[in-house]
């Protein structure tokens, strides 16, 4: 192999990266930085909410924190982490040499730092007292975000456009790669479940990101060009905004969880030393969830005054989602059943995922029941629900995936003792953080409140302690990653790494060479 | 199986003891059952759902943890290699589906009942605005327009709320710096902290009350947990809602705004005072008479000339109640969204512009012309032109009610 097949030197390797492993690594580091940034904002929120009364931040800044925390975590942490894992793992799992569209890949990554710089510039402006940052919640309901939005709303609109462009290009790349670059013999129904879940996720992304772009474009013209899409005074409709937003927003939550299903479906069989139970039903369940995600959006709107028939329809559809989701959980349990289990760090996170994601699923089922939802709606019960599915669901699966594939990427085993410490402290604090939110929500504390009445005080103190503990626990992960990736510490690992692992990625050397599967492997 | 059932009921009993125990009175763990027939049904359905989830959780997690304990490699367990079973997979698709149907039937019934707003005795229009509620009594037993409406705003004093932990005040821009107390000796937060209003909504017990809900500016949401009613207040829409408080449950019921509506979203509570019909009718008569008297006083005030001291005293009170949420008690505002009034060109400039903006509003600021009497507005403007070291450049430091009404 000639010299030019190696990576470029210095910063050029990253700026001009077309290698899927380099781009995957950049995505993952970017998302981790965003995760810590969004987490820091969450800690400001929890510090303010530790005691009743306003002690640290004024309510307007509090709203800017909740807004930016949500946007950064959804679009900056969880989604890019999954795209990073797709970049890194999909070619290795299907026996492809790289992603199909490497330059597009470079572009879709490098848009992101600019998109998020815009959001962070808005926050810095707010720090300096120049202008308010977006303060209308990550769901940016009109007219709070249109007629009443701060000037920086335009930063936000442009930023969302850029994120959307990035996501769509990433999704196109995944689809083209999976359809065209599979090794001979790798039929669709032989693909690892992570590849399947990402294929379906990519279709969801292409379907809904343009809808989000439409929503923010209508906002833009309402704000500056005299239209009235969302302004009742001009013949428009504020509820239209919510329909458009949630038509994007509900598939979006599955975009953030389907790849997690794929990761967990890779890890559990490895450490149970037993094939995944019900592979075909897993694929069909994923597809069903994706399909249903387009017909449940108005369950976010049970209190806006939809007609009775609408509320009933969205209640029934939402309840239906419990069926394919249940199938998945049952399949994971059946995979563990009568296996020969060991409990390495990825398995610990995967098991925590199954249990805690299921708890989030239970509260989701309760939220589906319209008459009861009208009591839960916009309370901390909802906050508890979506943090169970997003933090102990999506984030735990990403962490599990990183602990699972990191030795393959770097060729070194991370510090297992520290990783176990990271697991246990995360597990304990995350439950201290989110479980009591169910109680304060049921007791009647609305979400997005900068201050609360006294009956919620004790629980909120404990929730804040959980928040600080969970946030600080992530610094252990940062240290583990620095040690393995930059300080090159850790025992060398074999190509197999985990004795029960199956799949093409484990046939490659550890660490994976810069170019892999330059000739396709043979699939039996 | 029997032991499992026993275990379930034991856990259930333990949980029930915890939730109902008076030891945990201040640690409310569950939804309120409320006082209305609907709220009881909603609560029962919530509990039913919760127990379904607990039961399913025990089965699924039970199997999982049993497997984790028994099927370990360290115990020498050999991995089986089965990986599918059509009958089992059909079973765990069909059984949940049947459970869902069992859940959906009662939910549908309750939802239909909640939507039936017919045959109400009292109709009240509720309008949300940043950050208060406006109540208009439209109809009582077919008697037509009642000419009664009022605003309901938070009554908790700001000293209880704003208690900066640092000498530099709240973040950012040192907002509310003046509220800092070096000794940390802030007034104690009372039991009704952030839950009380100046004028509660008064409704009769034993009669169906219909609410028509809308908003002036952004979306709000009107929620009273004890009645299990919550509905968004949306500008340009009128949503309907109803409740019927049983005759044996008069009392004060509290709620809050449930949809993010800007800076003071957390500070627009709802208080409903449910009274027996006779008391309600008495209150209604008194309130209408009082409102009529107020209107007459406001009309008369146009002919009167008040002293600067009178206007300043009333103005300070009204300013703190109506204006200080945004422009702050010290007149410094919360720039850039909420401008400062201390030393501002507007508050010291031509009086006509000053009156215009208070009466008509601008951008996020509502017009107060329809909310306050001319006398109150005159007092507020007089206060703003003289407080915080302001000196009007046009020399007009006192504004009379008739100046506002022009």
Tab-separated table of N, CA, C and O in Angstrom, chain A residues 52-59 61 63 127 129 132 136 142-143 148 237 242 273-275 277-278 281 303-304 316 319-320 330-331 336-341 374-379 439 442 444 446 448-449 451-454 458-459, chain B residues 27 29 31 46 61 66-68 71-73 77 79-83 89 92 97 100 107-108 114 161 163-165 170-173 189-190 193-195 217-219 223 225 228 230 232 235 237 239 256-260 262-263 265 337:
chain	number	residue	atom	x	y	z
A	52	UNK	N	-36.785	26.271	47.350
A	52	UNK	CA	-37.818	27.177	46.830
A	52	UNK	C	-37.340	28.622	46.909
A	52	UNK	O	-36.575	28.973	47.817
A	53	UNK	N	-37.780	29.443	45.998
A	53	UNK	CA	-37.308	30.826	45.915
A	53	UNK	C	-36.258	30.919	44.824
A	53	UNK	O	-35.787	29.911	44.308
A	54	UNK	N	-35.929	32.158	44.441
A	54	UNK	CA	-34.918	32.367	43.401
A	54	UNK	C	-33.607	32.762	44.068
A	54	UNK	O	-33.528	33.814	44.688
A	55	UNK	N	-32.595	31.882	43.973
A	55	UNK	CA	-31.321	32.144	44.648
A	55	UNK	C	-30.180	32.466	43.702
A	55	UNK	O	-29.261	33.191	44.054
A	56	UNK	N	-30.181	31.869	42.503
A	56	UNK	CA	-28.996	31.966	41.653
A	56	UNK	C	-29.239	32.658	40.323
A	56	UNK	O	-28.445	33.485	39.889
A	57	UNK	N	-30.323	32.285	39.645
A	57	UNK	CA	-30.555	32.841	38.308
A	57	UNK	C	-31.959	33.427	38.241
A	57	UNK	O	-32.844	33.010	38.977
A	58	UNK	N	-32.125	34.404	37.363
A	58	UNK	CA	-33.461	34.973	37.230
A	58	UNK	C	-34.267	34.073	36.290
A	58	UNK	O	-33.701	33.309	35.516
A	59	UNK	N	-35.608	34.112	36.393
A	59	UNK	CA	-36.440	33.142	35.680
A	59	UNK	C	-36.225	33.160	34.170
A	59	UNK	O	-36.335	32.117	33.515
A	61	UNK	N	-33.382	33.729	32.585
A	61	UNK	CA	-32.176	32.950	32.304
A	61	UNK	C	-32.431	31.463	32.552
A	61	UNK	O	-31.929	30.597	31.824
A	63	UNK	N	-35.174	29.914	31.958
A	63	UNK	CA	-35.821	29.400	30.745
A	63	UNK	C	-34.811	29.208	29.616
A	63	UNK	O	-34.943	28.288	28.809
A	127	UNK	N	-24.978	35.733	28.796
A	127	UNK	CA	-24.026	35.895	29.909
A	127	UNK	C	-23.589	37.345	30.022
A	127	UNK	O	-23.484	37.913	31.087
A	129	UNK	N	-25.058	39.942	28.918
A	129	UNK	CA	-26.142	40.914	29.032
A	129	UNK	C	-26.412	41.677	27.749
A	129	UNK	O	-27.003	42.751	27.764
A	132	UNK	N	-30.982	38.341	25.028
A	132	UNK	CA	-31.456	37.076	25.579
A	132	UNK	C	-31.182	35.930	24.609
A	132	UNK	O	-31.258	36.107	23.402
A	136	UNK	N	-37.748	29.710	25.067
A	136	UNK	CA	-39.125	29.245	24.895
A	136	UNK	C	-39.238	27.729	24.978
A	136	UNK	O	-40.240	27.174	24.562
A	142	UNK	N	-45.101	28.403	19.240
A	142	UNK	CA	-45.578	29.724	18.860
A	142	UNK	C	-46.806	30.018	19.727
A	142	UNK	O	-47.513	29.091	20.115
A	143	UNK	N	-47.089	31.284	20.023
A	143	UNK	CA	-46.393	32.505	19.632
A	143	UNK	C	-45.253	32.924	20.577
A	143	UNK	O	-44.655	33.955	20.343
A	148	UNK	N	-43.144	36.685	20.474
A	148	UNK	CA	-42.560	37.023	21.767
A	148	UNK	C	-41.125	36.527	21.918
A	148	UNK	O	-40.546	36.636	22.976
A	237	UNK	N	-52.740	30.084	12.972
A	237	UNK	CA	-53.183	29.121	13.961
A	237	UNK	C	-52.003	28.659	14.819
A	237	UNK	O	-51.121	27.942	14.336
A	242	UNK	N	-47.971	23.368	16.675
A	242	UNK	CA	-47.760	22.153	17.471
A	242	UNK	C	-47.928	20.890	16.631
A	242	UNK	O	-47.192	19.921	16.816
A	273	UNK	N	-23.901	-15.247	25.746
A	273	UNK	CA	-23.311	-16.326	24.942
A	273	UNK	C	-24.400	-17.160	24.267
A	273	UNK	O	-24.390	-18.373	24.281
A	274	UNK	N	-25.346	-16.466	23.708
A	274	UNK	CA	-26.537	-17.114	23.167
A	274	UNK	C	-27.069	-16.192	22.077
A	274	UNK	O	-27.044	-14.980	22.243
A	275	UNK	N	-27.528	-16.738	20.943
A	275	UNK	CA	-27.992	-15.849	19.866
A	275	UNK	C	-29.191	-15.015	20.300
A	275	UNK	O	-29.956	-15.439	21.174
A	277	UNK	N	-32.681	-13.675	20.687
A	277	UNK	CA	-33.972	-14.334	20.540
A	277	UNK	C	-34.852	-13.508	19.614
A	277	UNK	O	-34.964	-12.301	19.761
A	278	UNK	N	-35.497	-14.176	18.652
A	278	UNK	CA	-36.499	-13.525	17.805
A	278	UNK	C	-35.946	-12.429	16.922
A	278	UNK	O	-36.502	-11.333	16.865
A	281	UNK	N	-38.527	-11.011	14.530
A	281	UNK	CA	-39.571	-10.211	15.174
A	281	UNK	C	-38.994	-8.883	15.666
A	281	UNK	O	-39.710	-7.885	15.751
A	303	UNK	N	-54.047	18.299	25.759
A	303	UNK	CA	-54.750	19.378	26.460
A	303	UNK	C	-54.995	20.605	25.578
A	303	UNK	O	-55.435	21.622	26.077
A	304	UNK	N	-54.675	20.525	24.261
A	304	UNK	CA	-54.895	21.725	23.450
A	304	UNK	C	-56.340	21.879	23.001
A	304	UNK	O	-56.682	22.870	22.378
A	316	UNK	N	-55.522	5.544	21.231
A	316	UNK	CA	-55.444	4.132	20.827
A	316	UNK	C	-54.116	3.842	20.119
A	316	UNK	O	-53.454	2.832	20.384
A	319	UNK	N	-51.244	3.721	22.555
A	319	UNK	CA	-51.241	2.491	23.347
A	319	UNK	C	-50.683	1.331	22.533
A	319	UNK	O	-49.974	0.473	23.058
A	320	UNK	N	-50.995	1.341	21.227
A	320	UNK	CA	-50.537	0.244	20.363
A	320	UNK	C	-49.012	0.110	20.355
A	320	UNK	O	-48.477	-0.979	20.196
A	330	UNK	N	-39.335	-8.355	25.787
A	330	UNK	CA	-39.461	-9.799	26.025
A	330	UNK	C	-38.344	-10.556	25.303
A	330	UNK	O	-37.778	-11.517	25.839
A	331	UNK	N	-38.013	-10.109	24.096
A	331	UNK	CA	-36.948	-10.784	23.349
A	331	UNK	C	-35.599	-10.680	24.066
A	331	UNK	O	-34.829	-11.636	24.090
A	336	UNK	N	-31.492	-13.544	27.381
A	336	UNK	CA	-30.722	-13.792	28.592
A	336	UNK	C	-31.071	-15.151	29.211
A	336	UNK	O	-30.235	-15.792	29.843
A	337	UNK	N	-32.326	-15.565	29.004
A	337	UNK	CA	-32.848	-16.778	29.643
A	337	UNK	C	-32.025	-17.997	29.217
A	337	UNK	O	-31.851	-18.249	28.037
A	338	UNK	N	-31.534	-18.718	30.208
A	338	UNK	CA	-30.751	-19.932	29.993
A	338	UNK	C	-29.471	-19.678	29.202
A	338	UNK	O	-28.945	-20.568	28.531
A	339	UNK	N	-28.973	-18.464	29.266
A	339	UNK	CA	-27.666	-18.195	28.687
A	339	UNK	C	-26.580	-18.546	29.694
A	339	UNK	O	-26.849	-19.178	30.723
A	340	UNK	N	-25.344	-18.151	29.356
A	340	UNK	CA	-24.250	-18.302	30.318
A	340	UNK	C	-23.682	-16.902	30.514
A	340	UNK	O	-22.739	-16.501	29.856
A	341	UNK	N	-24.339	-16.178	31.437
A	341	UNK	CA	-24.080	-14.748	31.493
A	341	UNK	C	-22.851	-14.377	32.295
A	341	UNK	O	-22.526	-14.987	33.313
A	374	UNK	N	-54.260	14.149	31.102
A	374	UNK	CA	-54.579	15.556	31.346
A	374	UNK	C	-54.161	15.965	32.755
A	374	UNK	O	-53.958	17.148	33.005
A	375	UNK	N	-54.027	15.004	33.664
A	375	UNK	CA	-53.430	15.322	34.974
A	375	UNK	C	-51.895	15.315	34.892
A	375	UNK	O	-51.234	16.118	35.531
A	376	UNK	N	-51.311	14.372	34.149
A	376	UNK	CA	-49.842	14.278	34.081
A	376	UNK	C	-49.223	15.370	33.208
A	376	UNK	O	-48.079	15.749	33.398
A	377	UNK	N	-50.009	15.836	32.215
A	377	UNK	CA	-49.458	16.673	31.154
A	377	UNK	C	-48.726	17.892	31.697
A	377	UNK	O	-49.229	18.599	32.559
A	378	UNK	N	-47.511	18.126	31.150
A	378	UNK	CA	-46.712	19.296	31.544
A	378	UNK	C	-46.346	19.313	33.018
A	378	UNK	O	-46.152	20.374	33.608
A	379	UNK	N	-46.264	18.132	33.653
A	379	UNK	CA	-45.753	18.081	35.017
A	379	UNK	C	-44.407	17.350	35.011
A	379	UNK	O	-43.959	16.854	33.973
A	439	UNK	N	-42.807	11.423	41.589
A	439	UNK	CA	-43.617	11.796	42.759
A	439	UNK	C	-43.998	13.278	42.714
A	439	UNK	O	-45.159	13.632	42.906
A	442	UNK	N	-46.639	13.800	40.050
A	442	UNK	CA	-47.975	13.349	40.444
A	442	UNK	C	-48.560	14.271	41.504
A	442	UNK	O	-49.758	14.538	41.522
A	444	UNK	N	-48.183	17.303	41.599
A	444	UNK	CA	-48.701	18.511	40.957
A	444	UNK	C	-47.686	19.579	40.612
A	444	UNK	O	-48.056	20.719	40.403
A	446	UNK	N	-45.654	21.519	38.070
A	446	UNK	CA	-45.520	21.656	36.617
A	446	UNK	C	-44.050	21.720	36.204
A	446	UNK	O	-43.187	22.103	36.994
A	448	UNK	N	-40.805	23.067	33.742
A	448	UNK	CA	-40.315	24.375	33.288
A	448	UNK	C	-40.645	25.467	34.289
A	448	UNK	O	-40.948	26.595	33.917
A	449	UNK	N	-40.616	25.115	35.576
A	449	UNK	CA	-40.872	26.083	36.635
A	449	UNK	C	-39.549	26.499	37.241
A	449	UNK	O	-38.765	25.654	37.682
A	451	UNK	N	-39.397	28.129	39.917
A	451	UNK	CA	-39.610	28.160	41.364
A	451	UNK	C	-40.857	27.341	41.655
A	451	UNK	O	-41.724	27.193	40.801
A	452	UNK	N	-40.929	26.796	42.886
A	452	UNK	CA	-42.066	25.924	43.185
A	452	UNK	C	-42.545	26.205	44.594
A	452	UNK	O	-41.837	26.819	45.400
A	453	UNK	N	-43.776	25.734	44.899
A	453	UNK	CA	-44.294	25.965	46.239
A	453	UNK	C	-43.728	24.927	47.203
A	453	UNK	O	-43.118	23.937	46.803
A	454	UNK	N	-43.950	25.180	48.497
A	454	UNK	CA	-43.146	24.506	49.517
A	454	UNK	C	-43.345	23.002	49.614
A	454	UNK	O	-42.444	22.292	50.045
A	458	UNK	N	-38.680	19.136	49.634
A	458	UNK	CA	-37.770	18.058	50.049
A	458	UNK	C	-37.317	17.202	48.864
A	458	UNK	O	-36.140	16.933	48.691
A	459	UNK	N	-38.288	16.800	48.046
A	459	UNK	CA	-37.925	15.968	46.896
A	459	UNK	C	-36.981	16.706	45.958
A	459	UNK	O	-36.042	16.124	45.425
B	27	UNK	N	-44.906	14.564	52.190
B	27	UNK	CA	-44.214	13.964	51.051
B	27	UNK	C	-45.242	13.321	50.141
B	27	UNK	O	-45.283	12.111	50.015
B	29	UNK	N	-46.799	11.479	47.413
B	29	UNK	CA	-46.166	10.619	46.414
B	29	UNK	C	-47.053	10.357	45.228
B	29	UNK	O	-46.587	9.895	44.200
B	31	UNK	N	-50.876	11.069	42.849
B	31	UNK	CA	-51.847	12.027	42.353
B	31	UNK	C	-52.940	12.243	43.395
B	31	UNK	O	-53.267	11.346	44.148
B	46	UNK	N	-55.780	6.052	36.983
B	46	UNK	CA	-54.340	6.190	37.195
B	46	UNK	C	-53.814	5.038	38.060
B	46	UNK	O	-52.814	4.396	37.743
B	61	UNK	N	-39.282	-8.180	35.085
B	61	UNK	CA	-38.023	-8.024	35.816
B	61	UNK	C	-37.739	-9.254	36.665
B	61	UNK	O	-36.587	-9.625	36.873
B	66	UNK	N	-34.184	-13.438	37.840
B	66	UNK	CA	-34.042	-14.874	38.075
B	66	UNK	C	-32.963	-15.421	37.137
B	66	UNK	O	-32.048	-16.129	37.551
B	67	UNK	N	-33.085	-15.028	35.875
B	67	UNK	CA	-32.128	-15.501	34.882
B	67	UNK	C	-30.725	-15.007	35.199
B	67	UNK	O	-29.739	-15.741	35.098
B	68	UNK	N	-30.623	-13.739	35.623
B	68	UNK	CA	-29.298	-13.181	35.918
B	68	UNK	C	-28.631	-13.892	37.090
B	68	UNK	O	-27.412	-13.992	37.170
B	71	UNK	N	-28.590	-18.127	35.614
B	71	UNK	CA	-27.932	-18.504	34.364
B	71	UNK	C	-26.631	-17.748	34.176
B	71	UNK	O	-26.444	-17.034	33.210
B	72	UNK	N	-25.746	-17.910	35.149
B	72	UNK	CA	-24.463	-17.227	35.070
B	72	UNK	C	-23.393	-18.204	34.636
B	72	UNK	O	-23.422	-19.360	35.007
B	73	UNK	N	-22.430	-17.681	33.920
B	73	UNK	CA	-21.304	-18.511	33.549
B	73	UNK	C	-20.521	-18.913	34.797
B	73	UNK	O	-20.028	-20.034	34.930
B	77	UNK	N	-23.263	-22.412	34.367
B	77	UNK	CA	-24.425	-22.624	33.504
B	77	UNK	C	-23.993	-22.637	32.046
B	77	UNK	O	-23.268	-21.772	31.595
B	79	UNK	N	-24.764	-22.254	28.089
B	79	UNK	CA	-25.729	-21.504	27.304
B	79	UNK	C	-26.548	-22.430	26.419
B	79	UNK	O	-26.002	-23.260	25.711
B	80	UNK	N	-27.883	-22.291	26.490
B	80	UNK	CA	-28.740	-22.959	25.521
B	80	UNK	C	-28.594	-22.221	24.194
B	80	UNK	O	-28.050	-21.131	24.148
B	81	UNK	N	-29.050	-22.818	23.096
B	81	UNK	CA	-28.867	-22.121	21.816
B	81	UNK	C	-30.179	-21.806	21.102
B	81	UNK	O	-30.171	-21.428	19.943
B	82	UNK	N	-31.345	-21.954	21.815
B	82	UNK	CA	-32.610	-21.623	21.139
B	82	UNK	C	-32.642	-20.128	20.836
B	82	UNK	O	-32.069	-19.329	21.558
B	83	UNK	N	-33.277	-19.776	19.729
B	83	UNK	CA	-33.343	-18.346	19.418
B	83	UNK	C	-34.653	-17.922	18.794
B	83	UNK	O	-34.786	-16.809	18.316
B	89	UNK	N	-43.741	-16.096	20.797
B	89	UNK	CA	-43.756	-14.732	20.276
B	89	UNK	C	-45.174	-14.253	19.980
B	89	UNK	O	-45.510	-13.087	20.229
B	92	UNK	N	-46.771	-13.378	23.393
B	92	UNK	CA	-46.464	-12.093	24.025
B	92	UNK	C	-46.725	-10.894	23.113
B	92	UNK	O	-46.406	-9.779	23.444
B	97	UNK	N	-51.831	-7.023	23.845
B	97	UNK	CA	-52.873	-6.365	23.071
B	97	UNK	C	-54.213	-6.446	23.800
B	97	UNK	O	-54.951	-5.466	23.890
B	100	UNK	N	-54.248	-4.101	26.680
B	100	UNK	CA	-54.444	-2.721	26.230
B	100	UNK	C	-55.915	-2.431	25.981
B	100	UNK	O	-56.413	-1.357	26.317
B	107	UNK	N	-61.016	4.098	29.768
B	107	UNK	CA	-60.435	5.395	29.407
B	107	UNK	C	-61.345	6.121	28.425
B	107	UNK	O	-61.565	7.326	28.536
B	108	UNK	N	-61.894	5.374	27.479
B	108	UNK	CA	-62.788	5.979	26.498
B	108	UNK	C	-64.026	6.546	27.170
B	108	UNK	O	-64.453	7.666	26.890
B	114	UNK	N	-65.772	13.582	30.113
B	114	UNK	CA	-65.057	14.843	30.327
B	114	UNK	C	-65.376	15.857	29.235
B	114	UNK	O	-65.195	17.045	29.423
B	161	UNK	N	-39.745	35.681	47.449
B	161	UNK	CA	-39.336	34.918	46.270
B	161	UNK	C	-37.869	35.150	45.936
B	161	UNK	O	-37.101	34.210	45.760
B	163	UNK	N	-34.353	35.824	46.658
B	163	UNK	CA	-33.424	35.723	47.794
B	163	UNK	C	-32.061	35.321	47.274
B	163	UNK	O	-31.645	34.171	47.429
B	164	UNK	N	-31.326	36.283	46.662
B	164	UNK	CA	-30.050	35.943	46.034
B	164	UNK	C	-29.076	35.316	47.016
B	164	UNK	O	-28.986	35.744	48.172
B	165	UNK	N	-28.359	34.305	46.544
B	165	UNK	CA	-27.361	33.655	47.386
B	165	UNK	C	-26.042	34.423	47.358
B	165	UNK	O	-25.195	34.206	48.208
B	170	UNK	N	-28.932	38.122	41.393
B	170	UNK	CA	-29.209	36.959	40.565
B	170	UNK	C	-28.411	37.046	39.281
B	170	UNK	O	-28.020	38.113	38.831
B	171	UNK	N	-28.215	35.898	38.660
B	171	UNK	CA	-27.501	35.839	37.400
B	171	UNK	C	-28.518	35.863	36.260
B	171	UNK	O	-29.576	35.295	36.417
B	172	UNK	N	-28.271	36.442	35.103
B	172	UNK	CA	-27.089	37.221	34.757
B	172	UNK	C	-27.306	38.708	34.992
B	172	UNK	O	-28.389	39.111	35.395
B	173	UNK	N	-26.309	39.497	34.699
B	173	UNK	CA	-26.400	40.950	34.755
B	173	UNK	C	-26.813	41.441	36.135
B	173	UNK	O	-27.487	42.445	36.262
B	189	UNK	N	-40.724	31.844	54.093
B	189	UNK	CA	-41.745	31.562	53.086
B	189	UNK	C	-42.931	30.932	53.780
B	189	UNK	O	-42.797	29.923	54.466
B	190	UNK	N	-44.106	31.545	53.603
B	190	UNK	CA	-45.287	31.061	54.296
B	190	UNK	C	-45.824	29.816	53.611
B	190	UNK	O	-45.431	29.482	52.500
B	193	UNK	N	-46.845	29.925	50.098
B	193	UNK	CA	-45.843	30.531	49.228
B	193	UNK	C	-46.124	30.215	47.765
B	193	UNK	O	-46.234	29.059	47.383
B	194	UNK	N	-46.240	31.262	46.957
B	194	UNK	CA	-46.380	31.112	45.510
B	194	UNK	C	-47.683	30.415	45.094
B	194	UNK	O	-47.817	30.016	43.951
B	195	UNK	N	-48.615	30.259	46.061
B	195	UNK	CA	-49.862	29.552	45.719
B	195	UNK	C	-51.079	30.433	45.885
B	195	UNK	O	-52.186	29.978	45.644
B	217	UNK	N	-51.971	36.607	24.837
B	217	UNK	CA	-50.647	36.764	24.244
B	217	UNK	C	-50.064	35.415	23.818
B	217	UNK	O	-50.107	35.064	22.647
B	218	UNK	N	-49.523	34.668	24.765
B	218	UNK	CA	-48.938	33.369	24.432
B	218	UNK	C	-49.844	32.284	24.992
B	218	UNK	O	-50.879	32.577	25.585
B	219	UNK	N	-49.454	31.021	24.803
B	219	UNK	CA	-50.280	29.921	25.299
B	219	UNK	C	-50.031	29.723	26.798
B	219	UNK	O	-48.883	29.708	27.247
B	223	UNK	N	-55.028	24.789	35.082
B	223	UNK	CA	-55.035	23.451	35.676
B	223	UNK	C	-55.395	23.498	37.156
B	223	UNK	O	-54.722	24.187	37.927
B	225	UNK	N	-55.729	20.540	39.842
B	225	UNK	CA	-55.613	19.080	40.016
B	225	UNK	C	-56.802	18.464	40.750
B	225	UNK	O	-57.216	17.356	40.407
B	228	UNK	N	-59.252	17.599	38.349
B	228	UNK	CA	-58.724	16.852	37.197
B	228	UNK	C	-59.073	17.544	35.887
B	228	UNK	O	-59.486	16.896	34.920
B	230	UNK	N	-57.529	20.298	33.028
B	230	UNK	CA	-56.407	21.093	32.530
B	230	UNK	C	-56.658	21.336	31.052
B	230	UNK	O	-56.951	20.407	30.306
B	232	UNK	N	-55.418	24.028	27.650
B	232	UNK	CA	-54.566	25.120	27.198
B	232	UNK	C	-55.398	26.354	26.872
B	232	UNK	O	-56.480	26.246	26.298
B	235	UNK	N	-54.272	31.829	22.284
B	235	UNK	CA	-54.779	33.037	21.633
B	235	UNK	C	-55.472	32.682	20.319
B	235	UNK	O	-54.919	31.945	19.499
B	237	UNK	N	-58.219	30.935	20.112
B	237	UNK	CA	-59.068	29.754	20.290
B	237	UNK	C	-59.887	29.926	21.557
B	237	UNK	O	-59.460	30.593	22.483
B	239	UNK	N	-61.343	27.270	24.203
B	239	UNK	CA	-61.499	25.887	24.626
B	239	UNK	C	-62.549	25.792	25.715
B	239	UNK	O	-62.763	26.737	26.468
B	256	UNK	N	-52.180	25.703	39.034
B	256	UNK	CA	-51.084	26.507	38.502
B	256	UNK	C	-51.161	26.524	36.981
B	256	UNK	O	-51.811	25.687	36.371
B	257	UNK	N	-50.417	27.458	36.390
B	257	UNK	CA	-50.303	27.486	34.937
B	257	UNK	C	-49.399	26.331	34.523
B	257	UNK	O	-48.346	26.120	35.112
B	258	UNK	N	-49.820	25.577	33.508
B	258	UNK	CA	-49.071	24.369	33.153
B	258	UNK	C	-48.422	24.437	31.778
B	258	UNK	O	-47.914	23.433	31.307
B	259	UNK	N	-48.454	25.590	31.115
B	259	UNK	CA	-47.778	25.656	29.816
B	259	UNK	C	-46.797	26.817	29.838
B	259	UNK	O	-47.178	27.933	30.192
B	260	UNK	N	-45.544	26.532	29.436
B	260	UNK	CA	-44.501	27.561	29.483
B	260	UNK	C	-44.978	28.830	28.777
B	260	UNK	O	-45.321	28.805	27.593
B	262	UNK	N	-43.343	32.053	29.320
B	262	UNK	CA	-42.384	33.140	29.457
B	262	UNK	C	-41.805	33.218	30.851
B	262	UNK	O	-41.894	32.265	31.631
B	263	UNK	N	-41.229	34.364	31.141
B	263	UNK	CA	-40.406	34.536	32.345
B	263	UNK	C	-41.114	34.076	33.625
B	263	UNK	O	-40.568	33.288	34.389
B	265	UNK	N	-43.749	32.217	34.207
B	265	UNK	CA	-44.610	31.048	34.075
B	265	UNK	C	-44.905	30.414	35.434
B	265	UNK	O	-46.022	29.961	35.694
B	337	UNK	N	-34.819	42.638	27.349
B	337	UNK	CA	-36.236	42.409	27.047
B	337	UNK	C	-37.138	43.424	27.750
B	337	UNK	O	-38.078	43.941	27.171
